[in-house]
CSV table of C-alpha atoms and ligand atoms in Angstrom, one decimal:
chain,number,residue,atom,x,y,z
A,1,MET,CA,39.6,322.7,205.0
A,2,GLU,CA,39.8,322.6,201.2
A,3,ARG,CA,40.0,319.2,199.7
A,4,LYS,CA,42.8,319.7,197.1
A,5,ILE,CA,43.5,318.0,193.8
A,6,CYS,CA,46.9,318.4,192.1
A,7,VAL,CA,46.8,317.9,188.4
A,8,SER,CA,50.1,317.8,186.6
A,9,LEU,CA,49.6,316.8,183.0
A,10,ASP,CA,50.9,318.3,179.8
A,11,PHE,CA,48.2,316.9,177.5
A,12,LEU,CA,45.2,318.7,178.9
A,13,GLU,CA,43.1,320.9,176.7
A,14,GLU,CA,40.8,323.6,177.9
A,15,LYS,CA,37.7,321.3,177.6
A,16,HIS,CA,39.5,318.8,179.8
A,17,ARG,CA,40.3,321.3,182.5
A,18,ASP,CA,36.7,322.5,182.3
A,19,ALA,CA,35.4,318.9,182.8
A,20,ILE,CA,37.7,318.4,185.8
A,21,GLU,CA,36.8,321.8,187.3
A,22,LYS,CA,33.1,320.9,186.9
A,23,THR,CA,33.3,317.5,188.5
A,24,ALA,CA,35.5,318.8,191.3
A,25,ALA,CA,33.0,321.6,192.1
A,26,GLU,CA,30.2,319.0,192.1
A,27,THR,CA,32.1,316.7,194.5
A,28,GLY,CA,33.5,319.4,196.8
A,29,PHE,CA,37.1,319.4,195.6
A,30,VAL,CA,39.5,322.2,194.5
A,31,PRO,CA,41.7,321.3,191.6
A,32,ARG,CA,44.8,323.1,190.5
A,33,PHE,CA,46.6,322.5,187.2
A,34,PHE,CA,50.4,322.6,186.7
A,35,SER,CA,52.5,322.1,183.7
A,36,LYS,CA,55.8,320.3,183.9
A,37,ARG,CA,57.6,323.6,184.0
A,38,GLU,CA,55.7,324.7,187.1
A,39,ARG,CA,57.3,322.1,189.4
A,40,ASP,CA,57.8,324.4,192.3
A,41,ALA,CA,54.3,325.7,192.5
A,42,ALA,CA,53.0,322.1,192.0
A,43,MET,CA,55.2,321.0,194.9
A,44,ALA,CA,53.6,323.4,197.4
A,45,TRP,CA,50.0,322.5,196.4
A,46,LEU,CA,50.9,318.8,196.3
A,47,GLN,CA,52.0,318.9,200.0
A,48,GLU,CA,48.3,319.5,200.9
A,49,SER,CA,46.6,317.5,198.1
A,50,GLU,CA,44.4,314.5,198.7
A,51,ILE,CA,44.4,313.5,195.1
A,52,LEU,CA,47.2,313.6,192.5
A,53,TYR,CA,46.4,313.1,188.8
A,54,THR,CA,49.6,312.8,186.8
A,55,GLY,CA,51.7,310.8,184.4
A,56,SER,CA,54.9,311.7,186.2
A,57,LEU,CA,56.9,308.9,187.7
A,58,THR,CA,58.8,311.3,190.0
A,59,LEU,CA,56.1,313.7,191.3
A,60,PRO,CA,54.2,311.1,193.4
A,61,ALA,CA,57.3,310.5,195.6
A,62,LYS,CA,57.1,314.2,196.6
A,63,ALA,CA,53.4,314.1,197.7
A,64,GLY,CA,52.6,314.9,201.3
A,65,ALA,CA,51.0,312.7,203.9
A,66,SER,CA,47.7,314.0,202.8
A,67,LEU,CA,47.8,311.9,199.6
A,68,ARG,CA,44.9,309.4,199.5
A,69,TRP,CA,44.7,308.6,195.8
A,70,LEU,CA,47.2,308.6,193.0
A,71,ALA,CA,45.3,308.7,189.7
A,72,PHE,CA,48.1,307.7,187.3
A,73,ALA,CA,47.5,308.9,183.7
A,74,TYR,CA,49.2,305.9,182.0
A,75,ALA,CA,48.6,302.2,182.0
A,76,GLY,CA,51.9,300.8,183.3
A,77,VAL,CA,52.1,301.2,187.0
A,78,ASP,CA,54.9,298.8,187.7
A,79,PRO,CA,57.3,301.4,189.3
A,80,PHE,CA,54.6,302.3,191.9
A,81,CYS,CA,54.3,298.6,192.9
A,82,ARG,CA,58.0,298.1,193.6
A,83,PRO,CA,58.7,298.1,197.3
A,84,ASP,CA,61.4,300.7,196.8
A,85,GLY,CA,59.5,302.7,194.1
A,86,PRO,CA,58.1,306.3,194.2
A,87,LEU,CA,55.1,305.3,196.4
A,88,ALA,CA,57.2,303.5,199.0
A,89,GLY,CA,55.8,304.1,202.4
A,90,LYS,CA,52.7,305.8,201.1
A,91,ASP,CA,49.4,304.3,202.0
A,92,CYS,CA,47.1,305.6,199.2
A,93,LEU,CA,44.9,304.2,196.5
A,94,LEU,CA,46.5,303.8,193.0
A,95,THR,CA,44.6,303.7,189.8
A,96,SER,CA,45.9,303.1,186.3
A,97,SER,CA,44.3,304.6,183.2
A,98,ASN,CA,43.0,301.9,180.9
A,99,THR,CA,42.3,304.3,178.1
A,100,PHE,CA,44.8,303.3,175.6
A,101,ASP,CA,43.0,300.3,174.1
A,102,VAL,CA,42.1,302.0,170.8
A,103,THR,CA,45.5,303.4,170.0
A,104,LEU,CA,47.3,300.3,171.1
A,105,ALA,CA,45.0,298.0,169.2
A,106,GLU,CA,45.3,300.0,166.0
A,107,HIS,CA,49.1,300.1,166.3
A,108,THR,CA,49.1,296.4,166.8
A,109,ILE,CA,47.0,295.8,163.6
A,110,MET,CA,49.3,298.1,161.7
A,111,VAL,CA,52.5,296.4,162.5
A,112,LEU,CA,50.9,293.0,162.2
A,113,LEU,CA,49.8,293.8,158.7
A,114,MET,CA,53.2,295.2,157.9
A,115,LEU,CA,54.8,291.9,158.9
A,116,LEU,CA,52.2,289.7,157.2
A,117,ARG,CA,52.5,291.7,154.0
A,118,ARG,CA,56.3,291.9,154.1
A,119,MET,CA,56.5,295.7,154.5
A,120,PRO,CA,60.0,295.8,155.8
A,121,GLU,CA,61.3,293.9,152.7
A,122,TYR,CA,59.3,296.1,150.4
A,123,GLU,CA,60.6,299.2,152.1
A,124,GLU,CA,64.1,297.9,151.6
A,125,ARG,CA,63.4,297.2,147.8
A,126,VAL,CA,61.9,300.7,147.4
A,127,ARG,CA,64.9,302.3,149.1
A,128,ARG,CA,67.0,300.5,146.5
A,129,ARG,CA,64.6,301.7,143.7
A,130,GLU,CA,63.9,298.1,142.9
A,131,TRP,CA,60.4,297.8,141.3
A,132,ARG,CA,59.7,294.1,142.3
A,133,ALA,CA,56.6,292.5,143.9
A,134,GLY,CA,55.7,288.9,144.5
A,135,LEU,CA,56.7,288.2,148.1
A,136,PRO,CA,54.3,285.6,149.6
A,137,ILE,CA,52.0,287.2,152.1
A,138,ARG,CA,49.6,286.2,154.9
A,139,SER,CA,46.3,287.5,156.0
A,140,ILE,CA,44.5,288.4,159.2
A,141,ARG,CA,41.3,286.9,157.7
A,142,ASP,CA,41.2,283.2,158.6
A,143,GLY,CA,44.4,283.6,160.7
A,144,ARG,CA,45.0,282.2,164.2
A,145,PHE,CA,46.3,284.6,166.9
A,146,THR,CA,47.3,284.4,170.6
A,147,ILE,CA,47.1,287.4,172.8
A,148,LEU,CA,49.1,287.2,176.0
A,149,GLY,CA,47.3,289.6,178.3
A,150,ALA,CA,43.5,289.3,178.1
A,151,GLY,CA,42.6,292.6,179.8
A,152,HIS,CA,41.1,295.8,178.4
A,153,ILE,CA,43.7,296.3,175.7
A,154,GLY,CA,44.0,292.6,174.8
A,155,GLY,CA,40.3,292.5,174.4
A,156,ARG,CA,40.3,295.4,172.1
A,157,ILE,CA,43.0,293.8,169.9
A,158,ALA,CA,40.9,290.6,169.8
A,159,GLU,CA,37.8,292.6,168.8
A,160,ASP,CA,39.7,294.3,165.9
A,161,LEU,CA,41.2,291.0,164.8
A,162,LYS,CA,37.8,289.3,164.8
A,163,GLY,CA,36.3,292.3,162.9
A,164,MET,CA,38.9,291.6,160.2
A,165,GLY,CA,37.8,287.9,160.0
A,166,ALA,CA,40.4,286.2,162.2
A,167,ALA,CA,39.5,282.5,162.5
A,168,HIS,CA,40.6,282.0,166.1
A,169,VAL,CA,41.9,284.3,168.8
A,170,THR,CA,43.1,282.8,172.0
A,171,GLY,CA,43.5,285.0,175.1
A,172,VAL,CA,45.9,284.1,177.8
A,173,SER,CA,45.5,285.5,181.3
A,174,ARG,CA,46.6,284.6,184.8
A,175,SER,CA,43.2,283.3,185.7
A,176,GLY,CA,42.2,281.8,182.4
A,177,ARG,CA,39.3,284.2,182.2
A,178,SER,CA,38.6,287.6,180.5
A,179,ARG,CA,35.8,290.1,180.5
A,180,SER,CA,36.1,290.5,176.8
A,181,PRO,CA,33.6,288.5,174.7
A,182,TYR,CA,35.9,288.6,171.6
A,183,PHE,CA,38.2,285.7,172.5
A,184,ASP,CA,37.4,282.3,171.0
A,185,GLU,CA,38.9,280.8,174.1
A,186,VAL,CA,40.8,282.1,177.2
A,187,ARG,CA,43.5,279.9,178.8
A,188,PRO,CA,45.6,280.3,181.9
A,189,ILE,CA,49.2,281.3,181.7
A,190,SER,CA,50.1,278.1,183.4
A,191,GLU,CA,49.5,276.4,180.0
A,192,LEU,CA,51.8,278.9,178.2
A,193,ASP,CA,54.2,276.3,176.8
A,194,ALA,CA,51.5,274.2,175.2
A,195,ILE,CA,49.8,277.3,173.9
A,196,LEU,CA,53.1,278.6,172.3
A,197,ARG,CA,53.5,275.3,170.4
A,198,GLU,CA,50.2,276.0,168.6
A,199,THR,CA,50.7,279.8,168.1
A,200,GLU,CA,51.3,281.3,164.7
A,201,HIS,CA,51.0,284.9,165.6
A,202,LEU,CA,51.8,286.0,169.2
A,203,ILE,CA,50.8,289.4,170.5
A,204,CYS,CA,52.1,290.4,174.0
A,205,ILE,CA,50.4,293.0,176.1
A,206,LEU,CA,51.5,292.1,179.6
A,207,PRO,CA,52.3,294.4,182.5
A,208,SER,CA,55.7,294.3,184.0
A,209,THR,CA,55.6,292.1,187.2
A,210,PRO,CA,58.0,289.8,188.9
A,211,GLU,CA,56.3,286.9,186.9
A,212,THR,CA,56.5,288.5,183.5
A,213,ARG,CA,60.0,290.0,183.6
A,214,GLY,CA,62.3,287.9,181.4
A,215,LEU,CA,59.4,285.4,180.8
A,216,PHE,CA,60.4,285.1,177.1
A,217,THR,CA,63.6,283.2,177.1
A,218,ALA,CA,65.3,281.4,174.2
A,219,GLU,CA,63.4,278.3,175.2
A,220,LYS,CA,60.1,280.1,175.0
A,221,PHE,CA,60.9,281.4,171.5
A,222,ALA,CA,61.9,277.9,170.5
A,223,LEU,CA,58.5,276.6,171.4
A,224,LEU,CA,56.8,278.8,168.8
A,225,PRO,CA,56.5,277.1,165.4
A,226,GLN,CA,58.9,278.0,162.6
A,227,GLY,CA,57.7,281.1,160.8
A,228,ALA,CA,55.8,282.5,163.8
A,229,THR,CA,55.6,286.3,164.4
A,230,PHE,CA,56.2,288.0,167.8
A,231,LEU,CA,54.7,291.3,168.7
A,232,ASN,CA,55.2,293.2,172.0
A,233,VAL,CA,53.3,296.3,172.9
A,234,GLY,CA,53.4,295.8,176.7
A,235,ARG,CA,56.7,296.2,178.5
A,236,GLY,CA,60.2,295.9,177.2
A,237,ASP,CA,61.4,293.6,180.0
A,238,LEU,CA,59.2,290.7,178.8
A,239,PRO,CA,61.6,289.1,176.3
A,240,ASP,CA,65.3,288.2,176.5
A,241,GLN,CA,66.2,290.7,173.7
A,242,ASP,CA,69.3,288.7,172.6
A,243,ALA,CA,67.1,285.5,172.3
A,244,LEU,CA,64.6,287.6,170.2
A,245,MET,CA,67.4,288.8,167.9
A,246,ASP,CA,68.7,285.2,167.6
A,247,ALA,CA,65.3,283.9,166.7
A,248,LEU,CA,64.9,286.5,164.0
A,249,LYS,CA,68.4,286.0,162.6
A,250,SER,CA,68.1,282.2,162.4
A,251,GLY,CA,64.8,282.6,160.6
A,252,HIS,CA,62.9,280.8,163.3
A,253,LEU,CA,60.7,283.8,163.6
A,254,ALA,CA,59.4,285.2,160.3
A,255,GLY,CA,59.2,288.7,161.9
A,256,ALA,CA,58.8,290.7,165.0
A,257,ALA,CA,57.5,294.1,166.1
A,258,ILE,CA,58.3,295.7,169.4
A,259,ASP,CA,57.2,299.1,170.7
A,260,VAL,CA,59.0,298.7,174.0
A,261,THR,CA,62.6,297.8,174.9
A,262,ASP,CA,64.7,297.4,178.0
A,263,PRO,CA,66.2,299.9,178.6
A,264,GLU,CA,64.3,302.8,177.3
A,265,PRO,CA,65.4,304.9,175.6
A,266,LEU,CA,67.3,302.3,173.6
A,267,PRO,CA,71.0,303.3,173.6
A,268,PRO,CA,72.2,304.4,170.2
A,269,GLU,CA,74.7,301.5,169.9
A,270,HIS,CA,72.1,298.8,170.7
A,271,PRO,CA,71.9,296.0,168.1
A,272,LEU,CA,68.0,296.1,168.2
A,273,TRP,CA,68.1,299.2,166.0
A,274,THR,CA,69.4,297.3,163.0
A,275,CYS,CA,68.1,293.8,163.7
A,276,PRO,CA,66.8,292.3,160.4
A,277,GLY,CA,63.1,291.3,160.4
A,278,LEU,CA,62.3,293.6,163.3
A,279,ILE,CA,59.9,296.6,163.2
A,280,LEU,CA,60.9,298.8,166.1
A,281,THR,CA,58.9,301.8,167.3
A,282,PRO,CA,60.0,304.1,170.2
A,283,HIS,CA,57.1,303.5,172.7
A,284,ALA,CA,54.8,305.2,170.3
A,285,ALA,CA,51.8,302.8,170.3
A,286,GLY,CA,50.1,304.2,173.4
A,287,GLY,CA,50.5,307.7,174.9
A,288,THR,CA,48.1,310.6,174.5
A,289,THR,CA,48.8,311.6,170.9
A,290,LEU,CA,45.5,310.3,169.8
A,291,PRO,CA,42.7,312.8,170.8
A,292,ARG,CA,40.5,310.0,171.9
A,293,SER,CA,43.1,308.8,174.4
A,294,ARG,CA,43.1,312.2,176.0
A,295,ASP,CA,39.4,312.5,176.2
A,296,ASP,CA,38.9,309.0,177.6
A,297,ASN,CA,41.7,309.6,180.1
A,298,VAL,CA,40.0,312.7,181.5
A,299,ALA,CA,36.5,311.1,181.4
A,300,LEU,CA,37.8,308.2,183.4
A,301,PHE,CA,39.4,310.5,186.0
A,302,CYS,CA,36.1,312.5,186.3
A,303,GLU,CA,34.1,309.3,186.7
A,304,ASN,CA,36.5,308.0,189.3
A,305,LEU,CA,36.4,311.3,191.2
A,306,ARG,CA,32.6,311.0,191.4
A,307,ARG,CA,33.1,307.4,192.7
A,308,TYR,CA,35.8,308.5,195.1
A,309,ALA,CA,33.7,311.2,196.6
A,310,ALA,CA,30.8,308.8,196.9
A,311,GLY,CA,32.9,306.1,198.5
A,312,GLU,CA,32.4,303.7,195.6
A,313,ALA,CA,34.9,301.3,194.0
A,314,LEU,CA,37.3,303.0,191.6
A,315,GLN,CA,37.8,301.8,188.1
A,316,GLY,CA,41.3,300.6,187.2
A,317,LEU,CA,42.2,300.2,190.9
A,318,VAL,CA,45.6,298.6,191.2
A,319,ASP,CA,46.5,295.8,193.6
A,320,ARG,CA,50.0,297.0,194.5
A,321,SER,CA,51.0,293.5,195.8
A,322,GLN,CA,50.1,291.9,192.4
A,323,GLY,CA,51.8,294.7,190.5
A,324,TYR,CA,48.9,295.6,188.2
B,1,LIG,C1,52.3,303.2,178.2
B,1,LIG,O1,53.2,302.4,178.1
B,1,LIG,C2,51.5,303.3,179.4
B,1,LIG,O2,51.9,302.8,180.5
B,1,LIG,O3,50.4,303.8,179.3
């Protein structure tokens, strides 16, 4: 019996397919590649596949009973952890791809600098053809930052901030620990309220779980000092979006940048589109538009395929009961 792999991804280049073919041949698997348009052909192959490598949220629900491992090509796996989600009733391994650290960290540094250096206001002045400088700015060098989410991506953001001379980077995680050596300290999320009172610049990169959904209420924003900045590159259901807009309009927050919203896509009439002081991007921080993200994604899959075939622990293995 052939051991089949179904690969349904639109970002693969020839070198990526070659790498997957090679690893599959070495490990005794037969891969087939399908684009989004080849749904019907994919469906037949999927019925007999042991492994599915995809970024689709709908395809996994269609997998057959043969499925043993879903290698999800993105980081956020929350839909697959919901009891009524696309993996409901399927007893298979689930891995997420933690290969978006570089693109997410660089996006974060970009919007952070835009806020610290008052880019939204300068853009507005330039649009009005007003040649006027002089807005007070702030720097990453010597600054103090808190990163909510001290995993792979949070660690890369901390590394970039420290590389630019940040004085202090606090990581916050569930356990109060992190594998990254770039945090000056890592504290447990149980201390969040005290941490927020001391936080000038807050960067959120949390998964969506029952504990994080709606975590950022008006009360939480109020704990941040006057003039703080709020960045979210994790999931859009973290903040109460009305409370975020209120905190910006009242001037309590100096600025905010969010790459994720709830819902997505953001409806055209939503007030977030025009909220003053907010840099909004349409879930553009991660994804596979950076070549490195594609290469790392495929390299991770191939490494995990070797591990899977050898019966070793997979990287990025998700605990579906924890939600990440
Ligand atoms: C992007 O948001 C991802 O889940 O990778």
